[in-house]
């Protein structure tokens, strides 16, 4: 089959995976998007039951429901393992698939006995491409609720990005051009679902330049007030060892310091409000998220605050990712250190792991 054909399968996904194994269907790329952050209350449906039967079982016999979900997860992973052995690339979508599968006793642990056998999408894709460079889902809401205001912000953001993309270093130019295309087509693709709001991937430089241009337009009376924010799924705001920080390989991904430091820092650097919360896509107790909102009202005070706010909100996370020795984050923080004379970030001393192993073996 060629071209842009999408096929929806109505039924249990494990039936489908097992059928693909039995019929020897080649799959290039696989993932799972069930709601496994919530496995016992409808996020994942067990095999062998209709939708209604599952819902009844969930309510009347939750223990049995749990056993059936876990048995299904073991079969789910077995089918994926077979297709992986035949050449499929599989990644965790950030829905706790690998975590819940491991808890169910599925064969999903790597040979070292510590890691999962498959990467998360942040490890292989989003981390090195976006978060380590500081690109993440910057967002804003037009407090006026006016579609015209949103159109104005789209135009301002596109003008700013176009200018930045023209000057961007090679390693982030494609990222900038993609983001520019996104914002240029946002209105025609009708991405507004409620309030007049946008999400646009941008790095610290982009976020500051866009916010400043918004604030100036508000000051000139061309635009109503705008509230800035970002998703928790971002560079600095979230500690989540199975998702946002899953590509932190120095052992510190199981700490939750970054989100807390970030939210507290944002609270006195200029945020109008901050939030510190648990949960999110990987489940309760598995993640800490820090968020903020910041009102732009066109004032010179907002202009001062926005730079301080957005600069540290993003660069905190890049610094942490650089301490973890992520190559892209090291490049990004070195670039930022050159650009910003007031910034102080300790850089990690990179050592040859084999040398450390040898010294450890000799002395300990
Ligand atoms: N990577 C990301 O950026 C990202 C973004 C959003 C959400 N997520 C995570 O992805 C997951 C899905 O999010 P969503 O908003 O689409 O959730 P959702 O609950 O709207 O959709 C999940 C769907 O899976 C279906 N399902 C459950 N078990 C099934 C089974 N065995 N076979 C077939 N279908 C089954 C459910 O009926 C439901 O329709 C969540 O865990 C969420 O946290 C990740």
Short mmCIF file of C-alpha atoms in Angstrom, two decimals, residues 7-357:
data_model
loop_
_atom_site.label_atom_id
_atom_site.label_comp_id
_atom_site.label_asym_id
_atom_site.label_seq_id
_atom_site.Cartn_x
_atom_site.Cartn_y
_atom_site.Cartn_z
CA UNK A 7 -6.98 2.54 8.62
CA UNK A 8 -8.88 2.38 11.90
CA UNK A 9 -9.39 -0.99 13.57
CA UNK A 10 -12.38 -1.20 15.91
CA UNK A 11 -11.61 -3.86 18.48
CA UNK A 12 -8.97 -4.92 20.94
CA UNK A 13 -5.53 -3.86 19.83
CA UNK A 14 -3.93 -7.08 21.08
CA UNK A 15 -6.17 -9.10 18.73
CA UNK A 16 -4.77 -6.98 15.92
CA UNK A 17 -1.12 -7.32 16.98
CA UNK A 18 -1.50 -11.10 17.31
CA UNK A 19 -3.16 -11.31 13.89
CA UNK A 20 -0.24 -9.41 12.36
CA UNK A 21 2.14 -11.86 13.98
CA UNK A 22 0.15 -14.88 12.74
CA UNK A 23 -0.10 -13.52 9.18
CA UNK A 24 3.50 -12.39 9.12
CA UNK A 25 2.60 -8.78 8.30
CA UNK A 26 5.69 -6.59 8.26
CA UNK A 27 5.38 -3.48 10.45
CA UNK A 28 8.01 -0.73 10.20
CA UNK A 29 7.02 1.40 13.15
CA UNK A 30 4.88 0.58 16.18
CA UNK A 31 3.67 2.14 19.41
CA UNK A 32 0.65 1.97 21.72
CA UNK A 33 -1.69 4.81 22.64
CA UNK A 34 -4.07 3.26 25.14
CA UNK A 35 -4.47 5.16 28.42
CA UNK A 36 -2.22 2.99 30.55
CA UNK A 37 -1.59 5.81 33.01
CA UNK A 38 -5.03 4.76 34.24
CA UNK A 39 -5.06 0.97 33.78
CA UNK A 40 -7.76 -0.12 36.26
CA UNK A 41 -10.49 2.40 35.50
CA UNK A 42 -10.98 2.21 31.74
CA UNK A 43 -7.64 3.21 30.31
CA UNK A 44 -6.90 -0.27 28.99
CA UNK A 45 -9.38 -2.95 27.94
CA UNK A 46 -8.66 -6.67 28.38
CA UNK A 47 -8.79 -9.18 25.57
CA UNK A 48 -11.72 -11.58 25.24
CA UNK A 49 -14.40 -9.17 26.48
CA UNK A 50 -16.63 -6.76 24.61
CA UNK A 51 -16.48 -3.10 25.62
CA UNK A 52 -19.70 -3.44 27.68
CA UNK A 53 -18.58 -6.70 29.29
CA UNK A 54 -15.29 -5.06 30.28
CA UNK A 55 -17.04 -2.09 31.83
CA UNK A 56 -19.29 -4.45 33.81
CA UNK A 57 -16.31 -6.51 34.99
CA UNK A 58 -14.45 -3.33 35.99
CA UNK A 59 -17.35 -2.28 38.23
CA UNK A 60 -18.43 -5.69 39.59
CA UNK A 61 -15.16 -7.57 39.96
CA UNK A 62 -12.23 -5.12 39.89
CA UNK A 63 -9.74 -7.77 41.05
CA UNK A 64 -10.59 -10.04 38.13
CA UNK A 65 -10.52 -7.04 35.78
CA UNK A 66 -7.00 -6.26 36.98
CA UNK A 67 -5.86 -9.85 36.41
CA UNK A 68 -7.32 -9.81 32.90
CA UNK A 69 -5.65 -6.49 32.04
CA UNK A 70 -2.28 -7.82 33.18
CA UNK A 71 -2.71 -11.08 31.23
CA UNK A 72 -3.57 -9.00 28.14
CA UNK A 73 -0.51 -6.82 28.63
CA UNK A 74 1.74 -9.90 28.72
CA UNK A 75 0.27 -11.07 25.39
CA UNK A 76 0.48 -7.54 24.01
CA UNK A 77 4.22 -7.39 24.74
CA UNK A 78 4.81 -10.92 23.44
CA UNK A 79 3.30 -9.94 20.07
CA UNK A 80 5.36 -6.72 19.95
CA UNK A 81 8.52 -8.63 20.82
CA UNK A 82 7.93 -11.00 17.92
CA UNK A 83 7.36 -8.17 15.44
CA UNK A 84 10.37 -6.34 16.84
CA UNK A 85 12.48 -9.43 16.25
CA UNK A 86 11.20 -9.29 12.63
CA UNK A 87 12.37 -5.68 12.21
CA UNK A 88 9.76 -3.36 13.72
CA UNK A 89 10.97 -0.23 15.57
CA UNK A 90 8.82 0.14 18.70
CA UNK A 91 8.67 3.09 21.10
CA UNK A 92 6.70 3.98 24.22
CA UNK A 93 4.30 6.84 23.53
CA UNK A 94 4.51 8.27 27.06
CA UNK A 95 1.36 6.45 28.17
CA UNK A 96 3.06 4.18 30.77
CA UNK A 97 2.90 1.19 28.42
CA UNK A 98 6.33 -0.14 29.35
CA UNK A 99 5.89 0.67 33.03
CA UNK A 100 2.54 -1.11 33.38
CA UNK A 101 3.68 -3.99 31.21
CA UNK A 102 6.71 -4.50 33.46
CA UNK A 103 4.45 -4.45 36.52
CA UNK A 104 2.30 -7.08 34.84
CA UNK A 105 5.35 -9.32 34.46
CA UNK A 106 5.61 -8.92 30.69
CA UNK A 107 8.92 -9.62 28.99
CA UNK A 108 9.88 -6.00 28.54
CA UNK A 109 13.10 -5.54 30.52
CA UNK A 110 16.43 -5.09 28.72
CA UNK A 111 19.29 -7.54 29.10
CA UNK A 112 21.00 -5.34 31.71
CA UNK A 113 18.02 -6.04 33.99
CA UNK A 114 17.52 -2.32 34.67
CA UNK A 115 16.18 -0.57 31.59
CA UNK A 116 13.20 -1.20 29.40
CA UNK A 117 13.84 -3.10 26.21
CA UNK A 118 12.30 -0.26 24.16
CA UNK A 119 12.95 3.48 24.23
CA UNK A 120 10.40 6.12 25.06
CA UNK A 121 9.69 8.65 22.31
CA UNK A 122 11.55 11.24 24.42
CA UNK A 123 14.70 9.11 24.52
CA UNK A 124 14.93 8.59 20.80
CA UNK A 125 13.03 11.47 19.26
CA UNK A 126 11.75 14.43 21.23
CA UNK A 127 14.55 14.73 23.79
CA UNK A 128 17.51 15.05 21.45
CA UNK A 129 15.52 16.92 18.76
CA UNK A 130 13.68 19.42 20.93
CA UNK A 131 13.92 19.46 24.73
CA UNK A 132 17.72 19.32 24.92
CA UNK A 133 17.90 22.41 22.67
CA UNK A 134 15.21 24.19 24.67
CA UNK A 135 12.41 23.73 22.11
CA UNK A 136 9.08 23.01 23.73
CA UNK A 137 5.39 23.87 23.58
CA UNK A 138 5.31 27.57 24.40
CA UNK A 139 1.72 28.77 24.48
CA UNK A 140 -0.46 31.80 24.81
CA UNK A 141 -4.09 32.71 25.26
CA UNK A 142 -5.70 35.92 24.03
CA UNK A 143 -7.49 37.08 27.16
CA UNK A 144 -9.91 39.14 25.03
CA UNK A 145 -11.33 35.89 23.56
CA UNK A 146 -11.13 37.58 20.16
CA UNK A 147 -10.29 35.61 17.02
CA UNK A 148 -8.87 38.80 15.52
CA UNK A 149 -6.39 39.04 18.40
CA UNK A 150 -5.32 35.44 17.81
CA UNK A 151 -4.77 36.23 14.12
CA UNK A 152 -2.59 39.19 15.15
CA UNK A 153 -0.51 37.00 17.49
CA UNK A 154 -0.08 34.38 14.72
CA UNK A 155 1.21 37.07 12.41
CA UNK A 156 3.58 38.52 15.01
CA UNK A 157 4.92 35.08 15.99
CA UNK A 158 5.48 34.13 12.33
CA UNK A 159 7.34 37.41 11.62
CA UNK A 160 9.59 36.85 14.65
CA UNK A 161 10.27 33.20 13.77
CA UNK A 162 10.99 34.02 10.14
CA UNK A 163 13.66 36.49 11.19
CA UNK A 164 15.15 34.07 13.74
CA UNK A 165 15.12 31.11 11.31
CA UNK A 166 17.14 33.12 8.79
CA UNK A 167 19.91 33.56 11.37
CA UNK A 168 19.60 30.17 13.11
CA UNK A 169 22.58 27.84 13.55
CA UNK A 170 22.46 24.76 11.30
CA UNK A 171 21.58 22.30 14.06
CA UNK A 172 18.29 24.05 14.87
CA UNK A 173 17.32 25.65 11.55
CA UNK A 174 15.04 22.80 10.43
CA UNK A 175 13.28 22.89 13.77
CA UNK A 176 12.68 26.65 13.32
CA UNK A 177 11.41 26.19 9.78
CA UNK A 178 8.98 23.48 10.91
CA UNK A 179 7.68 25.70 13.68
CA UNK A 180 7.29 28.58 11.25
CA UNK A 181 5.24 26.40 8.88
CA UNK A 182 3.10 25.29 11.84
CA UNK A 183 2.21 28.82 12.91
CA UNK A 184 1.69 30.05 9.33
CA UNK A 185 -0.87 27.28 8.78
CA UNK A 186 -2.40 27.23 12.26
CA UNK A 187 -5.51 29.26 11.41
CA UNK A 188 -6.25 27.46 8.18
CA UNK A 189 -5.88 24.11 9.98
CA UNK A 190 -8.40 25.30 12.58
CA UNK A 191 -6.38 24.36 15.63
CA UNK A 192 -8.55 26.35 18.07
CA UNK A 193 -10.83 24.13 20.12
CA UNK A 194 -11.90 26.46 22.93
CA UNK A 195 -10.30 29.69 24.03
CA UNK A 196 -8.34 31.73 21.49
CA UNK A 197 -5.06 30.01 22.25
CA UNK A 198 -2.00 28.67 20.46
CA UNK A 199 0.79 26.25 21.14
CA UNK A 200 4.02 26.84 19.25
CA UNK A 201 7.31 24.99 19.71
CA UNK A 202 10.01 27.58 20.40
CA UNK A 203 13.31 27.82 22.26
CA UNK A 204 14.21 30.42 24.86
CA UNK A 205 15.30 33.00 22.28
CA UNK A 206 12.12 32.48 20.26
CA UNK A 207 9.81 32.56 23.28
CA UNK A 208 11.33 35.81 24.55
CA UNK A 209 11.28 37.51 21.14
CA UNK A 210 7.66 36.51 20.49
CA UNK A 211 6.52 37.53 23.98
CA UNK A 212 8.29 40.88 23.68
CA UNK A 213 6.68 41.57 20.30
CA UNK A 214 3.25 40.70 21.77
CA UNK A 215 3.82 43.01 24.73
CA UNK A 216 4.83 45.87 22.44
CA UNK A 217 1.75 45.34 20.27
CA UNK A 218 -0.43 45.35 23.41
CA UNK A 219 1.26 48.59 24.52
CA UNK A 220 0.44 50.17 21.14
CA UNK A 221 -3.19 49.11 21.52
CA UNK A 222 -3.07 46.68 18.55
CA UNK A 223 -3.78 43.65 20.71
CA UNK A 224 -5.63 42.85 23.94
CA UNK A 225 -3.84 41.29 26.94
CA UNK A 226 -2.17 37.91 26.39
CA UNK A 227 -1.45 35.19 28.95
CA UNK A 228 1.73 33.20 28.35
CA UNK A 229 2.28 29.64 29.50
CA UNK A 230 3.57 26.31 28.34
CA UNK A 231 2.66 22.65 28.51
CA UNK A 232 4.05 20.47 31.30
CA UNK A 233 5.49 18.34 28.49
CA UNK A 234 8.46 20.67 28.12
CA UNK A 235 12.18 21.23 28.67
CA UNK A 236 12.21 22.20 32.35
CA UNK A 237 8.79 21.94 33.93
CA UNK A 238 8.54 18.21 34.47
CA UNK A 239 10.39 15.41 36.16
CA UNK A 240 9.03 12.19 34.74
CA UNK A 241 11.49 9.28 34.53
CA UNK A 242 9.38 7.40 31.99
CA UNK A 243 8.60 10.37 29.78
CA UNK A 244 9.90 13.97 29.80
CA UNK A 245 13.13 13.13 31.65
CA UNK A 246 13.52 9.58 30.33
CA UNK A 247 16.57 10.67 28.31
CA UNK A 248 18.47 11.77 31.44
CA UNK A 249 20.97 8.94 31.73
CA UNK A 250 23.05 9.95 34.76
CA UNK A 251 20.71 8.33 37.29
CA UNK A 252 19.10 11.61 38.35
CA UNK A 253 15.91 11.06 36.36
CA UNK A 254 14.40 9.44 39.46
CA UNK A 255 14.60 12.75 41.35
CA UNK A 256 11.91 15.42 41.17
CA UNK A 257 14.00 18.52 41.83
CA UNK A 258 13.86 20.26 38.47
CA UNK A 259 10.10 20.83 38.33
CA UNK A 260 10.06 22.14 41.90
CA UNK A 261 13.05 24.48 41.43
CA UNK A 262 11.56 25.68 38.20
CA UNK A 263 8.13 26.47 39.62
CA UNK A 264 9.57 28.23 42.68
CA UNK A 265 11.98 30.23 40.49
CA UNK A 266 9.19 31.20 38.11
CA UNK A 267 7.10 32.37 41.07
CA UNK A 268 9.49 35.22 41.89
CA UNK A 269 10.87 35.89 38.42
CA UNK A 270 7.62 37.23 37.10
CA UNK A 271 4.97 34.53 36.71
CA UNK A 272 1.43 35.69 37.46
CA UNK A 273 0.70 32.23 38.88
CA UNK A 274 2.50 28.92 39.21
CA UNK A 275 1.28 25.39 39.76
CA UNK A 276 2.98 22.30 41.07
CA UNK A 277 1.10 19.15 40.37
CA UNK A 278 1.28 15.40 40.13
CA UNK A 279 -0.07 12.98 37.56
CA UNK A 280 -0.20 13.83 33.88
CA UNK A 281 0.07 11.22 31.16
CA UNK A 282 2.21 8.68 33.03
CA UNK A 283 0.03 8.38 36.12
CA UNK A 284 -0.28 9.46 39.72
CA UNK A 285 2.93 9.26 41.72
CA UNK A 286 5.10 8.84 38.62
CA UNK A 287 5.68 12.50 37.76
CA UNK A 288 5.93 16.05 39.16
CA UNK A 289 4.92 18.94 36.91
CA UNK A 290 5.56 22.64 37.40
CA UNK A 291 3.57 25.13 35.36
CA UNK A 292 3.06 28.88 35.12
CA UNK A 293 0.93 31.61 33.61
CA UNK A 294 2.16 35.13 32.93
CA UNK A 295 0.01 38.09 31.98
CA UNK A 296 1.32 40.48 29.32
CA UNK A 297 -0.44 43.82 29.64
CA UNK A 298 1.77 46.00 27.46
CA UNK A 299 3.59 47.58 30.42
CA UNK A 300 7.34 48.11 30.74
CA UNK A 301 7.20 45.99 33.91
CA UNK A 302 5.88 43.04 31.86
CA UNK A 303 8.65 43.65 29.34
CA UNK A 304 11.32 43.30 32.05
CA UNK A 305 9.70 40.30 33.66
CA UNK A 306 9.10 38.33 30.47
CA UNK A 307 12.77 38.09 29.58
CA UNK A 308 13.84 36.96 33.05
CA UNK A 309 10.91 34.57 33.31
CA UNK A 310 11.24 32.84 29.97
CA UNK A 311 15.03 32.82 29.90
CA UNK A 312 15.36 30.87 33.15
CA UNK A 313 12.23 28.83 32.64
CA UNK A 314 13.86 27.23 29.59
CA UNK A 315 17.56 27.38 30.47
CA UNK A 316 17.06 25.69 33.85
CA UNK A 317 16.05 22.60 31.97
CA UNK A 318 18.84 22.84 29.40
CA UNK A 319 21.38 23.16 32.25
CA UNK A 320 19.99 20.06 33.93
CA UNK A 321 20.05 18.15 30.64
CA UNK A 322 23.63 19.32 30.08
CA UNK A 323 24.63 18.08 33.57
CA UNK A 324 23.29 14.72 32.44
CA UNK A 325 25.83 15.02 29.58
CA UNK A 326 23.29 15.07 26.75
CA UNK A 327 25.28 16.23 23.73
CA UNK A 328 22.58 18.51 22.29
CA UNK A 329 22.00 20.17 25.66
CA UNK A 330 25.74 20.75 26.07
CA UNK A 331 25.78 22.49 22.68
CA UNK A 332 22.74 24.57 23.61
CA UNK A 333 23.97 25.66 27.03
CA UNK A 334 27.44 26.54 25.66
CA UNK A 335 25.70 28.69 23.03
CA UNK A 336 23.64 30.35 25.75
CA UNK A 337 26.72 30.98 27.91
CA UNK A 338 28.38 32.76 25.00
CA UNK A 339 25.26 34.81 24.31
CA UNK A 340 24.39 35.75 27.91
CA UNK A 341 27.24 37.23 29.89
CA UNK A 342 25.36 37.14 33.22
CA UNK A 343 24.62 33.41 33.04
CA UNK A 344 26.64 30.98 35.17
CA UNK A 345 26.21 27.25 34.58
CA UNK A 346 28.62 24.57 35.75
CA UNK A 347 29.48 22.29 32.88
CA UNK A 348 30.00 18.59 33.50
CA UNK A 349 33.52 17.20 33.34
CA UNK A 350 33.25 14.56 30.65
CA UNK A 351 35.22 11.43 31.41
CA UNK A 352 35.76 8.25 29.47
CA UNK A 353 33.37 5.69 31.01
CA UNK A 354 35.76 2.80 30.36
CA UNK A 355 38.47 4.64 32.32
CA UNK A 356 36.10 5.18 35.24
CA UNK A 357 35.10 1.50 35.15
#
